[in-house]
Amino acid sequence: MVDGQTLAAILAMAAVTYATRIGGVLIADRLVLGPRLKAAFDAIPLAVLTAVIAPMALATGPAETLAAAVTALAALRLPLIGTVAVGAAAVVLFRAVLG
Amino acid sequence: MTADTLAEARAGLRDILPPLLAAVPIGLLFGALAVGRGLHPAEVALMSALVFAGGAQFAVLDLWAAPVPIGAVAFSTGLINARHLLMGASLAPKIAGFPRLVRFVGVGVMADENWALAERRARERPLTPAYWIGMAVPFWVNWVLFTTLGALAGSLLGDPKRIGADFAFTALFIGLVAGFRAAPRAGAVIAASAAAAALAHLAVGSPWHVVSGATAGIAAAVLLAPAAGNPAIAGNPAQAGDPVQAGNPVQAGNPAIAGKTEARP
């Protein structure tokens, strides 16, 4: 059911991932923030979230990029769940139209 | 449990609901793909429970083979999840008052979604352990449940692209990014991060785009930040580029000017 090699790989992934999660918290507890470092920390949420989705939004195809633009417009007016629904519908539509 | 605690937990649950629903098709998709790569449903459940990091989990499926290349799997996971270092560092002062156990276990289920919501809430009011647990625990259960169901249902699901399920994650993140658009230097950070991540994706390939984009976005924020920062003036990218204005203590201290520069749609 659970293979030894697979278990080892999963445990390695879990250990690495927990280290990344707790690491930032432990480091930050020892930092004193100046204005520039503060600006860097304020930018973290946007910089990280944007980086994760940029390949899908900008470097996959015209249908995905157009759908991302429509989703962004929707996001200015709709709550999160509405934004997701508009995004999924838009990508299906643009993929159908653009092949 | 006091009424306040309950209200905080409820607020957490309410805030996490949209990402939770968006994660359903993504979880089903992951489970189905994982079984296709030779993982047993029990292994899928174990991975989701212990690793609980969608991006990294999808990425290692590309590497999966028999025998499993443990080193490559661990390296890819570390690279994609390196963003957690930044996220944890940013969250740390906001959860500093949590009991130790909640802090050390709670941060173990930090994900992009619950972290982004926690950051958003922290802009308005202090974070509480009840709020964090109300968000993070259902989100974790949901991911384990639906990835496992996806593994069990496997090929029954058909093509997830048919309903745009593969885009749900992107759409969700666009919504989260939009929630931060009033943050200082937001436009510059988004532009720099998006450009660098897309280029890294095209030039080098998958796991590197996260590190590249995050670094570029943060660098843009630091470059545009005034040395002795007034956040209101710094918030206007046009003026932030002007060192005289940004550094002028008279203007920086003038609430009328500060208020004007902050006014945005």
mmCIF file of C-alpha atoms in Angstrom:
data_model
loop_
_atom_site.group_PDB
_atom_site.id
_atom_site.type_symbol
_atom_site.label_atom_id
_atom_site.label_comp_id
_atom_site.label_asym_id
_atom_site.label_seq_id
_atom_site.Cartn_x
_atom_site.Cartn_y
_atom_site.Cartn_z
ATOM 1 C CA MET A 1 0.000 0.000 0.000
ATOM 2 C CA VAL A 2 2.689 2.485 1.016
ATOM 3 C CA ASP A 3 5.974 1.683 -0.679
ATOM 4 C CA GLY A 4 9.218 2.237 1.278
ATOM 5 C CA GLN A 5 10.865 4.429 -1.365
ATOM 6 C CA THR A 6 7.701 6.481 -1.745
ATOM 7 C CA LEU A 7 7.383 6.862 2.018
ATOM 8 C CA ALA A 8 10.983 8.096 2.212
ATOM 9 C CA ALA A 9 10.326 10.620 -0.579
ATOM 10 C CA ILE A 10 7.153 11.867 1.106
ATOM 11 C CA LEU A 11 8.913 12.230 4.468
ATOM 12 C CA ALA A 12 11.766 14.120 2.770
ATOM 13 C CA MET A 13 9.255 16.460 1.117
ATOM 14 C CA ALA A 14 7.466 16.964 4.437
ATOM 15 C CA ALA A 15 10.699 17.741 6.301
ATOM 16 C CA VAL A 16 11.929 20.210 3.670
ATOM 17 C CA THR A 17 8.526 21.894 3.549
ATOM 18 C CA TYR A 18 8.202 22.231 7.318
ATOM 19 C CA ALA A 19 11.709 23.695 7.436
ATOM 20 C CA THR A 20 10.670 26.385 4.941
ATOM 21 C CA ARG A 21 7.519 27.125 6.939
ATOM 22 C CA ILE A 22 9.098 27.409 10.376
ATOM 23 C CA GLY A 23 12.385 28.869 9.068
ATOM 24 C CA GLY A 24 10.929 32.226 8.113
ATOM 25 C CA VAL A 25 9.157 32.593 11.443
ATOM 26 C CA LEU A 26 12.324 31.825 13.407
ATOM 27 C CA ILE A 27 14.484 34.174 11.319
ATOM 28 C CA ALA A 28 12.022 37.054 11.509
ATOM 29 C CA ASP A 29 11.831 36.828 15.297
ATOM 30 C CA ARG A 30 15.457 38.009 15.325
ATOM 31 C CA LEU A 31 15.148 40.825 12.802
ATOM 32 C CA VAL A 32 14.776 44.524 13.433
ATOM 33 C CA LEU A 33 13.052 46.191 10.487
ATOM 34 C CA GLY A 34 14.422 49.408 9.021
ATOM 35 C CA PRO A 35 12.400 51.258 6.361
ATOM 36 C CA ARG A 36 13.940 49.402 3.415
ATOM 37 C CA LEU A 37 13.590 46.002 5.044
ATOM 38 C CA LYS A 38 10.047 46.976 5.992
ATOM 39 C CA ALA A 39 9.317 47.806 2.346
ATOM 40 C CA ALA A 40 10.740 44.419 1.351
ATOM 41 C CA PHE A 41 8.528 42.604 3.848
ATOM 42 C CA ASP A 42 5.434 44.568 2.824
ATOM 43 C CA ALA A 43 6.026 43.482 -0.768
ATOM 44 C CA ILE A 44 6.323 39.775 0.044
ATOM 45 C CA PRO A 45 2.643 38.788 -0.319
ATOM 46 C CA LEU A 46 2.231 40.421 -3.718
ATOM 47 C CA ALA A 47 5.614 39.358 -5.066
ATOM 48 C CA VAL A 48 5.129 35.716 -4.064
ATOM 49 C CA LEU A 49 1.501 35.324 -5.154
ATOM 50 C CA THR A 50 2.205 36.974 -8.501
ATOM 51 C CA ALA A 51 5.292 34.838 -9.164
ATOM 52 C CA VAL A 52 3.434 31.581 -8.550
ATOM 53 C CA ILE A 53 0.809 32.227 -11.245
ATOM 54 C CA ALA A 54 2.773 34.302 -13.785
ATOM 55 C CA PRO A 55 3.685 31.294 -15.994
ATOM 56 C CA MET A 56 0.043 30.247 -16.348
ATOM 57 C CA ALA A 57 -1.193 33.829 -16.795
ATOM 58 C CA LEU A 58 1.497 35.123 -19.151
ATOM 59 C CA ALA A 59 3.486 32.292 -20.691
ATOM 60 C CA THR A 60 1.023 29.485 -21.469
ATOM 61 C CA GLY A 61 -1.098 30.751 -24.364
ATOM 62 C CA PRO A 62 -3.377 33.571 -25.529
ATOM 63 C CA ALA A 63 -6.483 31.891 -24.066
ATOM 64 C CA GLU A 64 -4.941 31.739 -20.596
ATOM 65 C CA THR A 65 -3.599 35.311 -20.790
ATOM 66 C CA LEU A 66 -6.963 36.699 -21.903
ATOM 67 C CA ALA A 67 -8.732 34.715 -19.189
ATOM 68 C CA ALA A 68 -6.278 36.091 -16.626
ATOM 69 C CA ALA A 69 -7.064 39.647 -17.769
ATOM 70 C CA VAL A 70 -10.808 39.025 -17.480
ATOM 71 C CA THR A 71 -10.272 37.437 -14.068
ATOM 72 C CA ALA A 72 -8.299 40.478 -12.909
ATOM 73 C CA LEU A 73 -11.155 42.778 -13.929
ATOM 74 C CA ALA A 74 -13.626 40.531 -12.132
ATOM 75 C CA ALA A 75 -11.418 40.565 -9.044
ATOM 76 C CA LEU A 76 -11.826 44.343 -8.742
ATOM 77 C CA ARG A 77 -15.586 43.940 -8.240
ATOM 78 C CA LEU A 78 -16.407 40.392 -7.143
ATOM 79 C CA PRO A 79 -15.662 38.381 -4.001
ATOM 80 C CA LEU A 80 -13.075 35.586 -4.294
ATOM 81 C CA ILE A 81 -15.459 32.797 -5.158
ATOM 82 C CA GLY A 82 -17.044 34.837 -7.947
ATOM 83 C CA THR A 83 -13.598 35.651 -9.281
ATOM 84 C CA VAL A 84 -12.723 31.949 -9.455
ATOM 85 C CA ALA A 85 -16.005 31.147 -11.250
ATOM 86 C CA VAL A 86 -15.460 33.925 -13.807
ATOM 87 C CA GLY A 87 -11.865 32.785 -14.347
ATOM 88 C CA ALA A 88 -12.792 29.148 -14.962
ATOM 89 C CA ALA A 89 -15.632 30.126 -17.313
ATOM 90 C CA ALA A 90 -13.401 32.583 -19.185
ATOM 91 C CA VAL A 91 -10.630 30.059 -19.770
ATOM 92 C CA VAL A 92 -13.079 27.445 -21.086
ATOM 93 C CA LEU A 93 -14.594 30.048 -23.424
ATOM 94 C CA PHE A 94 -11.297 31.428 -24.740
ATOM 95 C CA ARG A 95 -9.852 27.937 -25.229
ATOM 96 C CA ALA A 96 -12.938 26.982 -27.245
ATOM 97 C CA VAL A 97 -12.776 30.153 -29.351
ATOM 98 C CA LEU A 98 -9.009 30.250 -29.876
ATOM 99 C CA GLY A 99 -8.592 26.510 -30.241
ATOM 100 C CA MET B 1 -14.513 28.612 24.546
ATOM 101 C CA THR B 2 -15.563 32.240 24.848
ATOM 102 C CA ALA B 3 -17.907 34.003 22.465
ATOM 103 C CA ASP B 4 -14.970 35.986 21.065
ATOM 104 C CA THR B 5 -13.017 32.844 20.309
ATOM 105 C CA LEU B 6 -15.994 31.342 18.557
ATOM 106 C CA ALA B 7 -16.564 34.507 16.526
ATOM 107 C CA GLU B 8 -12.901 34.548 15.476
ATOM 108 C CA ALA B 9 -13.008 30.891 14.444
ATOM 109 C CA ARG B 10 -16.183 31.562 12.474
ATOM 110 C CA ALA B 11 -14.582 34.527 10.751
ATOM 111 C CA GLY B 12 -11.674 32.287 9.795
ATOM 112 C CA LEU B 13 -13.980 29.643 8.394
ATOM 113 C CA ARG B 14 -15.987 32.257 6.469
ATOM 114 C CA ASP B 15 -12.827 33.783 4.949
ATOM 115 C CA ILE B 16 -11.334 30.437 3.921
ATOM 116 C CA LEU B 17 -14.517 29.155 2.225
ATOM 117 C CA PRO B 18 -13.795 30.524 -1.280
ATOM 118 C CA PRO B 19 -10.226 29.110 -1.409
ATOM 119 C CA LEU B 20 -11.565 25.894 0.116
ATOM 120 C CA LEU B 21 -14.122 25.486 -2.667
ATOM 121 C CA ALA B 22 -11.565 26.445 -5.317
ATOM 122 C CA ALA B 23 -9.229 23.779 -3.935
ATOM 123 C CA VAL B 24 -11.809 21.019 -4.507
ATOM 124 C CA PRO B 25 -11.261 20.603 -8.281
ATOM 125 C CA ILE B 26 -7.535 21.194 -7.836
ATOM 126 C CA GLY B 27 -7.371 18.463 -5.189
ATOM 127 C CA LEU B 28 -9.361 16.028 -7.316
ATOM 128 C CA LEU B 29 -7.059 16.808 -10.234
ATOM 129 C CA PHE B 30 -3.932 16.196 -8.151
ATOM 130 C CA GLY B 31 -5.199 12.859 -6.837
ATOM 131 C CA ALA B 32 -6.132 11.654 -10.310
ATOM 132 C CA LEU B 33 -2.772 12.688 -11.795
ATOM 133 C CA ALA B 34 -0.839 11.138 -8.891
ATOM 134 C CA VAL B 35 -2.500 7.756 -9.340
ATOM 135 C CA GLY B 36 -1.672 8.026 -13.023
ATOM 136 C CA ARG B 37 2.002 8.415 -12.039
ATOM 137 C CA GLY B 38 1.863 5.239 -9.948
ATOM 138 C CA LEU B 39 1.071 6.508 -6.466
ATOM 139 C CA HIS B 40 -1.345 4.505 -4.319
ATOM 140 C CA PRO B 41 -4.348 6.454 -2.939
ATOM 141 C CA ALA B 42 -2.975 5.908 0.587
ATOM 142 C CA GLU B 43 0.304 7.483 -0.519
ATOM 143 C CA VAL B 44 -1.603 10.422 -1.977
ATOM 144 C CA ALA B 45 -3.415 10.910 1.346
ATOM 145 C CA LEU B 46 -0.147 10.700 3.270
ATOM 146 C CA MET B 47 1.608 13.187 0.994
ATOM 147 C CA SER B 48 -1.253 15.681 1.171
ATOM 148 C CA ALA B 49 -1.455 15.380 4.962
ATOM 149 C CA LEU B 50 2.273 15.677 5.665
ATOM 150 C CA VAL B 51 3.475 17.955 2.855
ATOM 151 C CA PHE B 52 0.290 19.987 2.294
ATOM 152 C CA ALA B 53 1.783 22.124 -0.463
ATOM 153 C CA GLY B 54 -0.131 21.943 -3.745
ATOM 154 C CA GLY B 55 2.456 23.603 -5.973
ATOM 155 C CA ALA B 56 5.270 21.347 -4.805
ATOM 156 C CA GLN B 57 3.052 18.265 -4.962
ATOM 157 C CA PHE B 58 2.110 18.915 -8.596
ATOM 158 C CA ALA B 59 5.726 19.645 -9.481
ATOM 159 C CA VAL B 60 7.141 16.373 -8.103
ATOM 160 C CA LEU B 61 4.670 14.347 -10.159
ATOM 161 C CA ASP B 62 6.761 15.317 -13.184
ATOM 162 C CA LEU B 63 9.796 13.767 -11.485
ATOM 163 C CA TRP B 64 8.060 10.661 -10.156
ATOM 164 C CA ALA B 65 9.518 7.352 -11.394
ATOM 165 C CA ALA B 66 10.439 3.927 -10.029
ATOM 166 C CA PRO B 67 12.643 4.070 -8.018
ATOM 167 C CA VAL B 68 11.637 7.488 -6.718
ATOM 168 C CA PRO B 69 14.474 10.051 -7.159
ATOM 169 C CA ILE B 70 14.337 11.195 -3.536
ATOM 170 C CA GLY B 71 17.053 13.837 -3.874
ATOM 171 C CA ALA B 72 15.454 15.499 -6.906
ATOM 172 C CA VAL B 73 12.030 15.362 -5.285
ATOM 173 C CA ALA B 74 13.323 16.998 -2.096
ATOM 174 C CA PHE B 75 15.258 19.655 -4.047
ATOM 175 C CA SER B 76 12.287 20.636 -6.207
ATOM 176 C CA THR B 77 10.091 20.790 -3.108
ATOM 177 C CA GLY B 78 12.571 23.067 -1.341
ATOM 178 C CA LEU B 79 12.857 25.380 -4.316
ATOM 179 C CA ILE B 80 9.123 25.803 -4.793
ATOM 180 C CA ASN B 81 8.469 26.143 -1.090
ATOM 181 C CA ALA B 82 11.321 28.593 -0.492
ATOM 182 C CA ARG B 83 8.597 31.241 -0.681
ATOM 183 C CA HIS B 84 7.392 29.949 2.715
ATOM 184 C CA LEU B 85 10.542 31.465 4.238
ATOM 185 C CA LEU B 86 9.386 34.899 3.115
ATOM 186 C CA MET B 87 5.771 34.225 4.006
ATOM 187 C CA GLY B 88 6.682 32.964 7.491
ATOM 188 C CA ALA B 89 9.001 35.912 8.068
ATOM 189 C CA SER B 90 6.242 38.319 7.124
ATOM 190 C CA LEU B 91 3.693 36.498 9.295
ATOM 191 C CA ALA B 92 5.994 36.067 12.312
ATOM 192 C CA PRO B 93 5.341 39.387 14.104
ATOM 193 C CA LYS B 94 1.601 38.947 13.605
ATOM 194 C CA ILE B 95 1.538 35.524 15.292
ATOM 195 C CA ALA B 96 4.192 36.276 17.888
ATOM 196 C CA GLY B 97 1.541 36.311 20.636
ATOM 197 C CA PHE B 98 0.181 32.852 19.773
ATOM 198 C CA PRO B 99 0.851 30.008 22.240
ATOM 199 C CA ARG B 100 4.067 28.165 21.246
ATOM 200 C CA LEU B 101 2.288 24.970 20.291
ATOM 201 C CA VAL B 102 -0.200 26.778 18.025
ATOM 202 C CA ARG B 103 2.667 28.720 16.464
ATOM 203 C CA PHE B 104 4.855 25.695 15.732
ATOM 204 C CA VAL B 105 2.074 23.354 14.630
ATOM 205 C CA GLY B 106 -0.087 26.069 13.070
ATOM 206 C CA VAL B 107 2.670 27.334 10.819
ATOM 207 C CA GLY B 108 3.037 23.752 9.604
ATOM 208 C CA VAL B 109 -0.224 24.141 7.686
ATOM 209 C CA MET B 110 0.529 27.603 6.338
ATOM 210 C CA ALA B 111 -0.392 27.753 2.647
ATOM 211 C CA ASP B 112 -0.550 30.599 0.136
ATOM 212 C CA GLU B 113 -4.270 31.000 0.645
ATOM 213 C CA ASN B 114 -4.591 30.981 4.432
ATOM 214 C CA TRP B 115 -1.438 33.049 4.741
ATOM 215 C CA ALA B 116 -2.699 35.680 2.281
ATOM 216 C CA LEU B 117 -6.005 35.895 4.167
ATOM 217 C CA ALA B 118 -4.177 36.175 7.486
ATOM 218 C CA GLU B 119 -2.029 38.998 6.099
ATOM 219 C CA ARG B 120 -5.124 40.749 4.811
ATOM 220 C CA ARG B 121 -6.855 40.452 8.184
ATOM 221 C CA ALA B 122 -3.733 41.629 10.011
ATOM 222 C CA ARG B 123 -3.985 44.912 8.123
ATOM 223 C CA GLU B 124 -7.294 45.543 9.886
ATOM 224 C CA ARG B 125 -7.032 43.873 13.296
ATOM 225 C CA PRO B 126 -4.755 41.611 15.348
ATOM 226 C CA LEU B 127 -4.584 37.951 14.349
ATOM 227 C CA THR B 128 -5.888 35.443 16.882
ATOM 228 C CA PRO B 129 -5.106 31.720 17.221
ATOM 229 C CA ALA B 130 -8.846 30.974 16.837
ATOM 230 C CA TYR B 131 -8.971 32.803 13.509
ATOM 231 C CA TRP B 132 -5.901 30.951 12.252
ATOM 232 C CA ILE B 133 -7.222 27.546 13.362
ATOM 233 C CA GLY B 134 -10.680 28.328 11.947
ATOM 234 C CA MET B 135 -9.040 28.909 8.561
ATOM 235 C CA ALA B 136 -6.169 26.477 8.485
ATOM 236 C CA VAL B 137 -7.707 23.273 9.852
ATOM 237 C CA PRO B 138 -10.705 23.079 7.467
ATOM 238 C CA PHE B 139 -8.403 23.990 4.584
ATOM 239 C CA TRP B 140 -6.024 21.145 5.482
ATOM 240 C CA VAL B 141 -8.835 18.587 5.938
ATOM 241 C CA ASN B 142 -10.347 19.694 2.621
ATOM 242 C CA TRP B 143 -7.045 19.198 0.734
ATOM 243 C CA VAL B 144 -6.382 15.759 2.205
ATOM 244 C CA LEU B 145 -9.985 14.698 1.572
ATOM 245 C CA PHE B 146 -10.281 15.808 -2.038
ATOM 246 C CA THR B 147 -6.821 14.735 -3.190
ATOM 247 C CA THR B 148 -7.616 11.283 -1.766
ATOM 248 C CA LEU B 149 -11.034 11.228 -3.426
ATOM 249 C CA GLY B 150 -9.360 12.247 -6.680
ATOM 250 C CA ALA B 151 -6.945 9.342 -6.294
ATOM 251 C CA LEU B 152 -9.793 6.905 -5.632
ATOM 252 C CA ALA B 153 -11.969 8.221 -8.448
ATOM 253 C CA GLY B 154 -8.982 8.444 -10.781
ATOM 254 C CA SER B 155 -9.905 8.366 -14.418
ATOM 255 C CA LEU B 156 -13.639 8.622 -13.721
ATOM 256 C CA LEU B 157 -13.237 12.393 -13.571
ATOM 257 C CA GLY B 158 -12.541 12.910 -17.238
ATOM 258 C CA ASP B 159 -10.578 15.890 -18.503
ATOM 259 C CA PRO B 160 -10.406 18.614 -15.824
ATOM 260 C CA LYS B 161 -9.659 21.219 -18.508
ATOM 261 C CA ARG B 162 -13.223 20.786 -19.753
ATOM 262 C CA ILE B 163 -14.532 22.843 -16.816
ATOM 263 C CA GLY B 164 -11.489 25.097 -16.467
ATOM 264 C CA ALA B 165 -10.464 23.359 -13.219
ATOM 265 C CA ASP B 166 -6.786 23.704 -14.087
ATOM 266 C CA PHE B 167 -7.237 27.498 -14.154
ATOM 267 C CA ALA B 168 -9.068 27.712 -10.792
ATOM 268 C CA PHE B 169 -5.785 28.032 -8.886
ATOM 269 C CA THR B 170 -4.632 30.914 -11.127
ATOM 270 C CA ALA B 171 -7.994 32.682 -10.839
ATOM 271 C CA LEU B 172 -7.948 32.300 -7.064
ATOM 272 C CA PHE B 173 -4.480 33.842 -6.863
ATOM 273 C CA ILE B 174 -5.478 36.735 -9.114
ATOM 274 C CA GLY B 175 -8.282 37.396 -6.633
ATOM 275 C CA LEU B 176 -5.831 37.280 -3.718
ATOM 276 C CA VAL B 177 -3.393 39.608 -5.520
ATOM 277 C CA ALA B 178 -6.236 42.060 -6.172
ATOM 278 C CA GLY B 179 -6.899 42.107 -2.427
ATOM 279 C CA PHE B 180 -3.429 43.608 -1.927
ATOM 280 C CA ARG B 181 -3.677 46.267 -4.629
ATOM 281 C CA ALA B 182 -3.784 49.114 -2.099
ATOM 282 C CA ALA B 183 -0.463 48.052 -0.571
ATOM 283 C CA PRO B 184 2.483 50.422 -1.077
ATOM 284 C CA ARG B 185 4.139 50.127 -4.521
ATOM 285 C CA ALA B 186 1.689 47.365 -5.513
ATOM 286 C CA GLY B 187 1.806 48.066 -9.253
ATOM 287 C CA ALA B 188 5.593 47.996 -9.456
ATOM 288 C CA VAL B 189 5.842 44.856 -7.337
ATOM 289 C CA ILE B 190 3.267 42.983 -9.431
ATOM 290 C CA ALA B 191 4.856 44.059 -12.724
ATOM 291 C CA ALA B 192 8.403 43.142 -11.677
ATOM 292 C CA SER B 193 7.379 39.812 -10.174
ATOM 293 C CA ALA B 194 5.185 38.807 -13.109
ATOM 294 C CA ALA B 195 7.814 39.698 -15.708
ATOM 295 C CA ALA B 196 10.668 37.943 -13.910
ATOM 296 C CA ALA B 197 8.610 34.834 -13.139
ATOM 297 C CA ALA B 198 7.336 34.502 -16.715
ATOM 298 C CA LEU B 199 10.858 34.970 -18.117
ATOM 299 C CA ALA B 200 12.349 32.456 -15.676
ATOM 300 C CA HIS B 201 9.623 29.992 -16.583
ATOM 301 C CA LEU B 202 10.388 30.352 -20.301
ATOM 302 C CA ALA B 203 14.174 30.415 -19.909
ATOM 303 C CA VAL B 204 14.864 27.842 -17.188
ATOM 304 C CA GLY B 205 11.682 25.969 -16.405
ATOM 305 C CA SER B 206 9.188 25.297 -13.698
ATOM 306 C CA PRO B 207 10.442 25.471 -10.134
ATOM 307 C CA TRP B 208 12.648 28.548 -10.682
ATOM 308 C CA HIS B 209 9.888 30.998 -11.535
ATOM 309 C CA VAL B 210 8.777 31.351 -7.906
ATOM 310 C CA VAL B 211 12.185 32.353 -6.551
ATOM 311 C CA SER B 212 12.916 34.653 -9.522
ATOM 312 C CA GLY B 213 9.582 36.453 -9.449
ATOM 313 C CA ALA B 214 9.520 36.874 -5.673
ATOM 314 C CA THR B 215 13.058 38.269 -5.684
ATOM 315 C CA ALA B 216 12.316 40.744 -8.496
ATOM 316 C CA GLY B 217 9.098 41.953 -6.874
ATOM 317 C CA ILE B 218 10.771 42.520 -3.519
ATOM 318 C CA ALA B 219 13.731 44.234 -5.193
ATOM 319 C CA ALA B 220 11.338 46.630 -6.939
ATOM 320 C CA ALA B 221 9.741 47.510 -3.607
ATOM 321 C CA VAL B 222 13.103 48.124 -1.955
ATOM 322 C CA LEU B 223 14.386 50.260 -4.857
ATOM 323 C CA LEU B 224 11.272 52.427 -4.772
ATOM 324 C CA ALA B 225 11.191 52.723 -0.995
ATOM 325 C CA PRO B 226 12.398 56.071 0.362
ATOM 326 C CA ALA B 227 15.374 55.779 2.706
ATOM 327 C CA ALA B 228 13.461 57.407 5.560
ATOM 328 C CA GLY B 229 10.043 56.323 4.515
ATOM 329 C CA ASN B 230 6.756 58.073 4.859
ATOM 330 C CA PRO B 231 4.382 55.313 3.819
ATOM 331 C CA ALA B 232 1.802 57.673 2.324
ATOM 332 C CA ILE B 233 4.233 59.371 -0.038
ATOM 333 C CA ALA B 234 6.071 56.130 -0.642
ATOM 334 C CA GLY B 235 2.747 54.663 -1.700
ATOM 335 C CA ASN B 236 2.737 56.838 -4.806
ATOM 336 C CA PRO B 237 5.167 55.300 -7.295
ATOM 337 C CA ALA B 238 5.607 58.557 -9.241
ATOM 338 C CA GLN B 239 6.648 60.503 -6.173
ATOM 339 C CA ALA B 240 8.576 57.662 -4.621
ATOM 340 C CA GLY B 241 10.994 57.911 -7.539
ATOM 341 C CA ASP B 242 11.745 61.521 -6.630
ATOM 342 C CA PRO B 243 14.339 61.527 -3.849
ATOM 343 C CA VAL B 244 13.888 65.222 -3.063
ATOM 344 C CA GLN B 245 10.188 64.887 -2.472
ATOM 345 C CA ALA B 246 10.391 61.550 -0.714
ATOM 346 C CA GLY B 247 13.128 62.814 1.548
ATOM 347 C CA ASN B 248 11.522 66.167 2.311
ATOM 348 C CA PRO B 249 10.487 66.066 5.959
ATOM 349 C CA VAL B 250 8.122 69.038 5.613
ATOM 350 C CA GLN B 251 6.080 67.365 2.913
ATOM 351 C CA ALA B 252 6.398 63.938 4.436
ATOM 352 C CA GLY B 253 4.942 65.270 7.660
ATOM 353 C CA ASN B 254 2.150 67.199 5.978
ATOM 354 C CA PRO B 255 -1.043 65.219 6.386
ATOM 355 C CA ALA B 256 -2.781 67.110 3.574
ATOM 356 C CA ILE B 257 -0.150 66.045 1.060
ATOM 357 C CA ALA B 258 0.106 62.600 2.523
ATOM 358 C CA GLY B 259 -3.649 62.218 2.302
ATOM 359 C CA LYS B 260 -3.736 63.409 -1.273
ATOM 360 C CA THR B 261 -1.007 61.076 -2.433
ATOM 361 C CA GLU B 262 -2.761 58.177 -0.794
ATOM 362 C CA ALA B 263 -6.118 58.799 -2.430
ATOM 363 C CA ARG B 264 -6.686 56.045 -4.953
ATOM 364 C CA PRO B 265 -9.697 54.534 -6.646
#
